[in-house]
CSV table of C-alpha atoms and ligand atoms in Angstrom, one decimal:
chain,number,residue,atom,x,y,z
L,868,UNK,CA,12.8,-1.0,-10.8
L,869,UNK,CA,14.4,1.2,-8.1
L,870,UNK,CA,15.4,-0.2,-4.8
L,871,UNK,CA,16.0,2.3,-1.9
L,872,UNK,CA,18.0,1.0,0.9
L,873,UNK,CA,17.8,2.7,4.3
L,874,UNK,CA,19.3,1.6,7.6
L,875,UNK,CA,16.0,1.4,9.6
L,876,UNK,CA,12.3,1.7,9.3
L,877,UNK,CA,12.3,5.3,10.5
L,878,UNK,CA,14.7,6.4,7.8
L,879,UNK,CA,12.8,4.4,5.1
L,880,UNK,CA,9.5,5.9,6.2
L,881,UNK,CA,10.9,9.5,6.2
L,882,UNK,CA,12.3,8.9,2.7
L,883,UNK,CA,9.0,7.7,1.5
L,884,UNK,CA,6.9,10.3,3.1
L,885,UNK,CA,9.2,13.1,1.6
L,886,UNK,CA,9.3,11.4,-1.9
L,887,UNK,CA,5.5,11.3,-2.1
L,888,UNK,CA,5.0,14.7,-0.5
L,889,UNK,CA,7.3,16.2,-3.1
L,890,UNK,CA,5.3,14.5,-5.8
L,891,UNK,CA,2.1,16.0,-4.6
L,892,UNK,CA,3.7,19.5,-4.2
L,893,UNK,CA,5.3,19.5,-7.6
L,894,UNK,CA,2.0,18.4,-9.2
L,895,UNK,CA,0.5,21.5,-7.7
L,896,UNK,CA,-3.0,19.9,-7.4
L,897,UNK,CA,-6.2,21.9,-7.9
L,898,UNK,CA,-9.8,20.9,-7.5
L,899,UNK,CA,-10.0,20.5,-11.4
L,900,UNK,CA,-6.7,18.7,-11.5
L,901,UNK,CA,-6.3,16.7,-8.3
L,902,UNK,CA,-3.5,14.4,-7.3
L,903,UNK,CA,-4.8,10.7,-7.0
L,904,UNK,CA,-3.0,8.6,-4.4
L,905,UNK,CA,-3.4,5.0,-3.5
L,906,UNK,CA,-3.0,4.1,0.1
L,907,UNK,CA,-2.4,1.0,2.3
L,908,UNK,CA,-3.1,0.0,5.9
L,909,UNK,CA,-1.0,-2.1,8.2
L,910,UNK,CA,1.8,-1.2,10.7
L,911,UNK,CA,4.2,-0.4,7.8
L,912,UNK,CA,2.7,3.0,6.7
L,913,UNK,CA,2.2,4.4,10.2
L,914,UNK,CA,5.4,6.4,10.3
L,915,UNK,CA,4.7,7.8,6.8
L,916,UNK,CA,1.2,8.9,7.9
L,917,UNK,CA,2.6,10.5,11.1
L,918,UNK,CA,5.2,12.4,8.9
L,919,UNK,CA,2.5,13.6,6.5
L,920,UNK,CA,0.3,14.8,9.5
L,921,UNK,CA,3.5,16.7,10.8
L,922,UNK,CA,3.9,18.2,7.3
L,923,UNK,CA,0.3,19.2,7.2
L,924,UNK,CA,0.5,20.9,10.6
L,925,UNK,CA,3.6,22.8,9.7
L,926,UNK,CA,1.9,24.1,6.7
L,927,UNK,CA,4.2,22.2,4.4
L,928,UNK,CA,1.7,19.8,2.8
L,929,UNK,CA,-2.0,20.1,1.9
L,930,UNK,CA,-4.3,17.2,0.9
L,931,UNK,CA,-7.2,19.5,-0.1
L,932,UNK,CA,-6.9,18.5,-3.6
L,933,UNK,CA,-5.8,15.0,-3.2
L,934,UNK,CA,-8.1,12.1,-3.9
L,935,UNK,CA,-7.4,8.7,-2.2
L,936,UNK,CA,-8.2,5.2,-2.9
L,937,UNK,CA,-7.3,2.5,-0.3
L,938,UNK,CA,-6.1,-0.9,-1.3
L,939,UNK,CA,-8.5,-3.2,0.5
L,940,UNK,CA,-11.0,-3.8,3.2
L,941,UNK,CA,-12.2,-6.8,5.2
L,942,UNK,CA,-15.5,-8.3,4.2
L,943,UNK,CA,-17.9,-8.1,7.0
L,944,UNK,CA,-16.5,-5.2,9.0
L,945,UNK,CA,-18.3,-2.0,8.8
L,946,UNK,CA,-16.6,1.5,8.9
L,947,UNK,CA,-17.1,1.6,12.7
L,948,UNK,CA,-15.4,-1.6,13.5
L,949,UNK,CA,-12.1,-0.8,15.2
L,950,UNK,CA,-10.2,-3.3,13.0
L,951,UNK,CA,-11.8,-2.1,9.7
L,952,UNK,CA,-9.4,-0.4,7.3
L,953,UNK,CA,-12.0,2.4,7.3
L,954,UNK,CA,-11.5,3.0,11.0
L,955,UNK,CA,-7.7,2.6,10.6
L,956,UNK,CA,-7.4,5.3,7.9
L,957,UNK,CA,-9.5,7.9,9.8
L,958,UNK,CA,-7.7,7.3,13.1
L,959,UNK,CA,-4.2,7.3,11.6
L,960,UNK,CA,-4.5,9.9,8.8
L,961,UNK,CA,-7.6,11.3,7.5
L,962,UNK,CA,-8.8,12.8,10.8
L,963,UNK,CA,-5.7,14.8,11.1
L,964,UNK,CA,-5.2,16.4,7.6
L,965,UNK,CA,-7.3,18.7,5.5
L,966,UNK,CA,-8.5,15.9,2.9
L,967,UNK,CA,-12.2,16.4,1.9
L,968,UNK,CA,-14.4,13.5,2.9
L,969,UNK,CA,-15.8,13.2,-0.7
L,970,UNK,CA,-12.2,12.6,-2.0
L,971,UNK,CA,-11.8,9.5,0.2
L,972,UNK,CA,-12.4,6.1,-1.4
L,973,UNK,CA,-12.4,2.8,0.6
L,974,UNK,CA,-14.1,-0.3,-0.5
L,975,UNK,CA,-17.2,-1.1,1.5
L,976,UNK,CA,-16.8,-4.6,3.1
L,977,UNK,CA,-20.5,-4.5,4.1
L,978,UNK,CA,-22.0,-3.5,0.6
L,979,UNK,CA,-25.2,-5.5,-0.3
L,980,UNK,CA,-23.6,-6.3,-3.6
L,981,UNK,CA,-19.9,-6.9,-3.1
L,982,UNK,CA,-19.2,-7.7,-6.7
L,983,UNK,CA,-20.9,-4.4,-7.8
L,984,UNK,CA,-18.9,-2.6,-5.2
L,985,UNK,CA,-15.7,-3.9,-6.8
L,986,UNK,CA,-16.8,-2.8,-10.3
L,987,UNK,CA,-17.8,0.6,-9.0
L,988,UNK,CA,-14.3,1.0,-7.4
L,989,UNK,CA,-12.6,0.2,-10.7
L,990,UNK,CA,-14.9,2.8,-12.4
L,991,UNK,CA,-14.2,5.4,-9.8
L,992,UNK,CA,-10.5,5.1,-10.3
L,993,UNK,CA,-11.0,5.4,-14.0
L,994,UNK,CA,-13.2,8.4,-13.7
L,995,UNK,CA,-10.5,10.2,-11.7
L,996,UNK,CA,-8.0,9.6,-14.6
L,997,UNK,CA,-6.1,6.8,-12.8
L,998,UNK,CA,-3.8,6.7,-9.8
L,999,UNK,CA,-0.6,8.8,-9.8
L,1000,UNK,CA,1.2,7.2,-7.0
L,1001,UNK,CA,0.1,3.8,-5.4
L,1002,UNK,CA,1.8,3.3,-2.0
L,1003,UNK,CA,1.8,-0.3,-0.6
L,1004,UNK,CA,3.1,-2.5,2.1
L,1005,UNK,CA,4.0,-6.2,1.6
L,1006,UNK,CA,2.8,-9.3,3.3
L,1007,UNK,CA,5.4,-11.9,4.6
L,1008,UNK,CA,4.3,-14.2,1.7
L,1009,UNK,CA,4.9,-11.4,-0.7
L,1010,UNK,CA,1.2,-10.4,-1.1
L,1011,UNK,CA,0.4,-6.8,-2.3
L,1012,UNK,CA,-2.8,-5.4,-1.0
L,1013,UNK,CA,-4.7,-8.6,-0.4
L,1014,UNK,CA,-3.4,-10.3,-3.6
L,1015,UNK,CA,-2.4,-13.6,-1.9
L,1016,UNK,CA,0.0,-16.0,-3.5
L,1017,UNK,CA,-1.3,-17.3,-6.9
L,1018,UNK,CA,-3.6,-14.4,-7.6
L,1019,UNK,CA,-3.6,-13.5,-11.1
L,1020,UNK,CA,-1.1,-10.9,-12.0
L,1021,UNK,CA,-3.7,-9.3,-14.2
L,1022,UNK,CA,-6.5,-9.2,-11.5
L,1023,UNK,CA,-8.8,-6.4,-10.9
L,1024,UNK,CA,-10.6,-5.4,-7.8
L,1025,UNK,CA,-12.5,-8.3,-6.4
L,1026,UNK,CA,-13.5,-10.5,-3.4
L,1027,UNK,CA,-10.5,-12.5,-2.2
L,1028,UNK,CA,-10.3,-15.4,0.2
L,1029,UNK,CA,-7.6,-15.0,2.6
L,1030,UNK,CA,-5.0,-17.7,3.3
L,1031,UNK,CA,-4.6,-19.2,6.7
L,1032,UNK,CA,-1.1,-17.6,6.8
L,1033,UNK,CA,-2.5,-14.2,6.4
L,1034,UNK,CA,-5.3,-14.7,8.9
L,1035,UNK,CA,-2.7,-16.0,11.4
L,1036,UNK,CA,-0.4,-13.0,10.8
L,1037,UNK,CA,-3.3,-10.5,10.9
L,1038,UNK,CA,-4.8,-12.1,14.1
L,1039,UNK,CA,-2.5,-9.9,16.1
L,1040,UNK,CA,-5.1,-7.1,15.5
L,1041,UNK,CA,-7.9,-9.4,16.6
L,1042,UNK,CA,-6.8,-10.4,20.1
L,1043,UNK,CA,-4.6,-13.0,18.5
L,1044,UNK,CA,-7.8,-15.1,17.9
L,1045,UNK,CA,-7.9,-16.4,14.3
L,1046,UNK,CA,-11.7,-16.9,14.6
L,1047,UNK,CA,-12.2,-13.1,14.8
L,1048,UNK,CA,-10.3,-12.4,11.6
L,1049,UNK,CA,-12.5,-12.1,8.5
L,1050,UNK,CA,-11.9,-14.8,5.9
L,1051,UNK,CA,-12.4,-12.6,2.9
L,1052,UNK,CA,-11.6,-9.2,1.8
L,1053,UNK,CA,-12.2,-6.8,-1.0
L,1054,UNK,CA,-8.9,-5.8,-2.7
L,1055,UNK,CA,-7.7,-4.0,-5.7
L,1056,UNK,CA,-6.1,-6.4,-8.1
L,1057,UNK,CA,-2.5,-6.7,-9.2
L,1058,UNK,CA,-3.6,-5.3,-12.5
L,1059,UNK,CA,-5.3,-2.3,-10.8
L,1060,UNK,CA,-2.1,-1.6,-9.0
L,1061,UNK,CA,0.1,-2.0,-12.1
L,1062,UNK,CA,-2.1,0.6,-13.9
L,1063,UNK,CA,-0.9,3.3,-11.4
L,1064,UNK,CA,1.7,5.7,-13.0
L,1065,UNK,CA,4.0,4.8,-10.1
L,1066,UNK,CA,3.9,2.1,-7.5
L,1067,UNK,CA,5.9,2.4,-4.3
L,1068,UNK,CA,6.2,-0.4,-1.9
L,1069,UNK,CA,7.8,-0.1,1.6
L,1070,UNK,CA,9.1,-3.2,3.4
L,1071,UNK,CA,10.5,-3.1,6.9
L,1072,UNK,CA,11.8,-5.8,9.1
L,1073,UNK,CA,13.4,-9.3,8.7
L,1074,UNK,CA,9.8,-11.0,8.4
L,1075,UNK,CA,9.6,-9.3,4.9
L,1076,UNK,CA,13.1,-10.4,3.8
L,1077,UNK,CA,12.0,-13.4,1.8
L,1078,UNK,CA,9.2,-11.6,0.0
L,1079,UNK,CA,11.7,-8.7,-0.9
L,1080,UNK,CA,14.2,-11.3,-2.2
L,1081,UNK,CA,11.5,-13.0,-4.3
L,1082,UNK,CA,10.2,-9.5,-5.5
L,1083,UNK,CA,13.6,-8.3,-6.7
L,1084,UNK,CA,15.8,-11.3,-7.5
L,1085,UNK,CA,13.6,-14.1,-8.6
L,1086,UNK,CA,11.5,-14.3,-11.8
L,1087,UNK,CA,8.1,-12.9,-12.0
L,1088,UNK,CA,5.6,-15.4,-10.5
L,1089,UNK,CA,2.0,-15.4,-9.2
L,1090,UNK,CA,3.4,-17.1,-6.2
L,1091,UNK,CA,4.9,-13.9,-5.0
L,1092,UNK,CA,2.5,-11.1,-6.3
L,1093,UNK,CA,5.0,-8.4,-5.4
L,1094,UNK,CA,7.1,-9.7,-8.3
L,1095,UNK,CA,4.7,-8.3,-10.7
L,1096,UNK,CA,6.3,-4.9,-9.9
L,1097,UNK,CA,9.3,-6.0,-12.1
L,1098,UNK,CA,6.9,-5.3,-15.1
L,1099,UNK,CA,6.1,-1.9,-14.0
L,1100,UNK,CA,7.8,1.2,-15.6
L,1101,UNK,CA,8.0,3.0,-12.4
L,1102,UNK,CA,8.1,0.6,-9.5
L,1103,UNK,CA,10.1,1.5,-6.3
L,1104,UNK,CA,10.8,-0.8,-3.3
L,1105,UNK,CA,12.1,0.9,-0.2
L,1106,UNK,CA,13.6,-1.4,2.3
L,1107,UNK,CA,15.3,-1.2,5.6
L,1108,UNK,CA,18.4,-3.2,6.3
L,1109,UNK,CA,16.5,-6.1,7.9
L,1110,UNK,CA,14.0,-6.4,5.0
L,1111,UNK,CA,17.0,-6.3,2.5
L,1112,UNK,CA,18.9,-9.0,4.4
L,1113,UNK,CA,18.3,-11.8,1.9
L,1114,UNK,CA,19.4,-9.9,-1.1
L,1115,UNK,CA,22.7,-10.8,-2.8
L,1116,UNK,CA,25.5,-8.5,-1.9
L,1117,UNK,CA,25.9,-7.7,-5.6
L,1118,UNK,CA,22.2,-6.6,-5.8
L,1119,UNK,CA,22.8,-4.4,-2.8
L,1120,UNK,CA,25.9,-2.9,-4.4
L,1121,UNK,CA,24.1,-2.3,-7.7
L,1122,UNK,CA,21.1,-0.5,-6.2
L,1123,UNK,CA,23.5,1.5,-3.9
L,1124,UNK,CA,25.6,2.4,-6.8
L,1125,UNK,CA,22.9,3.7,-9.0
L,1126,UNK,CA,21.2,5.7,-6.3
L,1127,UNK,CA,24.4,7.6,-5.4
F,2567,GLP,C1,-2.2,-6.8,5.1
F,2567,GLP,C2,-2.7,-5.7,4.1
F,2567,GLP,C3,-1.5,-5.4,3.3
F,2567,GLP,C4,-0.4,-5.1,4.1
F,2567,GLP,C5,0.1,-6.3,4.9
F,2567,GLP,C6,1.3,-6.0,5.7
F,2567,GLP,O1,-2.4,-8.1,4.7
F,2567,GLP,N1,-3.7,-6.2,3.3
F,2567,GLP,O2,-1.9,-4.3,2.4
F,2567,GLP,O3,0.8,-4.7,3.2
F,2567,GLP,O4,-1.0,-6.6,5.7
F,2567,GLP,O5,1.0,-5.4,6.9
F,2567,GLP,P1,2.0,-4.8,7.9
F,2567,GLP,O6,2.4,-3.5,7.3
F,2567,GLP,O7,1.4,-4.6,9.2
F,2567,GLP,O8,3.3,-5.8,8.0
């Protein structure tokens, strides 16, 4: 695992945005050989998306031959709902770049058959040849995508019931009313994430420090699904100082040393 330590959220986001942009550029994607990118929602990736929009507008980066798969979506919210992840992605990224609509994949939380929807999603990823880079955030309890504590570390895309902790944390987007937060989501599994060639997780702020500590220093456990990243050949956690604040000084020294 690589751990990239940056002084603040802005610098961690800029590093991540450039790292992935360089991956896309050096891959030189074409319509026959597209770059496949996994994407998250939440407040964490907003600055990365702003950076990519800037790069696109400056003519430095194109998404014309990029295929995207989002991590998750709430059950019961349609694409027009202001808190749906569909809406979030178009508002904050897709409406501002040159991605082709047919290259965008987001789970449909109002599909008539949710299980079939999840199965189709796994198949669509496979049909594209798998995901090159999966970008993610992290929940305060260490969840990646919506893989809540005690999710199977080999799980695939499926319906997941959200914990009351996650519902409470996410209620900030629903007028702080827990009753407005959907209780279920469709999410890629930990196994789906681990199949990506590279997984990059951005963690910012003190609220994520415990999850970062468990992900990096404690043994792999389904209690902290982020810890599955320890088994990935190309896992990267990018942290700002606050998110890294519970790491042992020797751990910080080690990762700073090898990144020099
Ligand atoms: C939600 C999403 C996760 C995200 C997490 C953290 O639960 N399903 O993908 O990583 O929130 O969100 P934020 O970045 O707003 O802290």
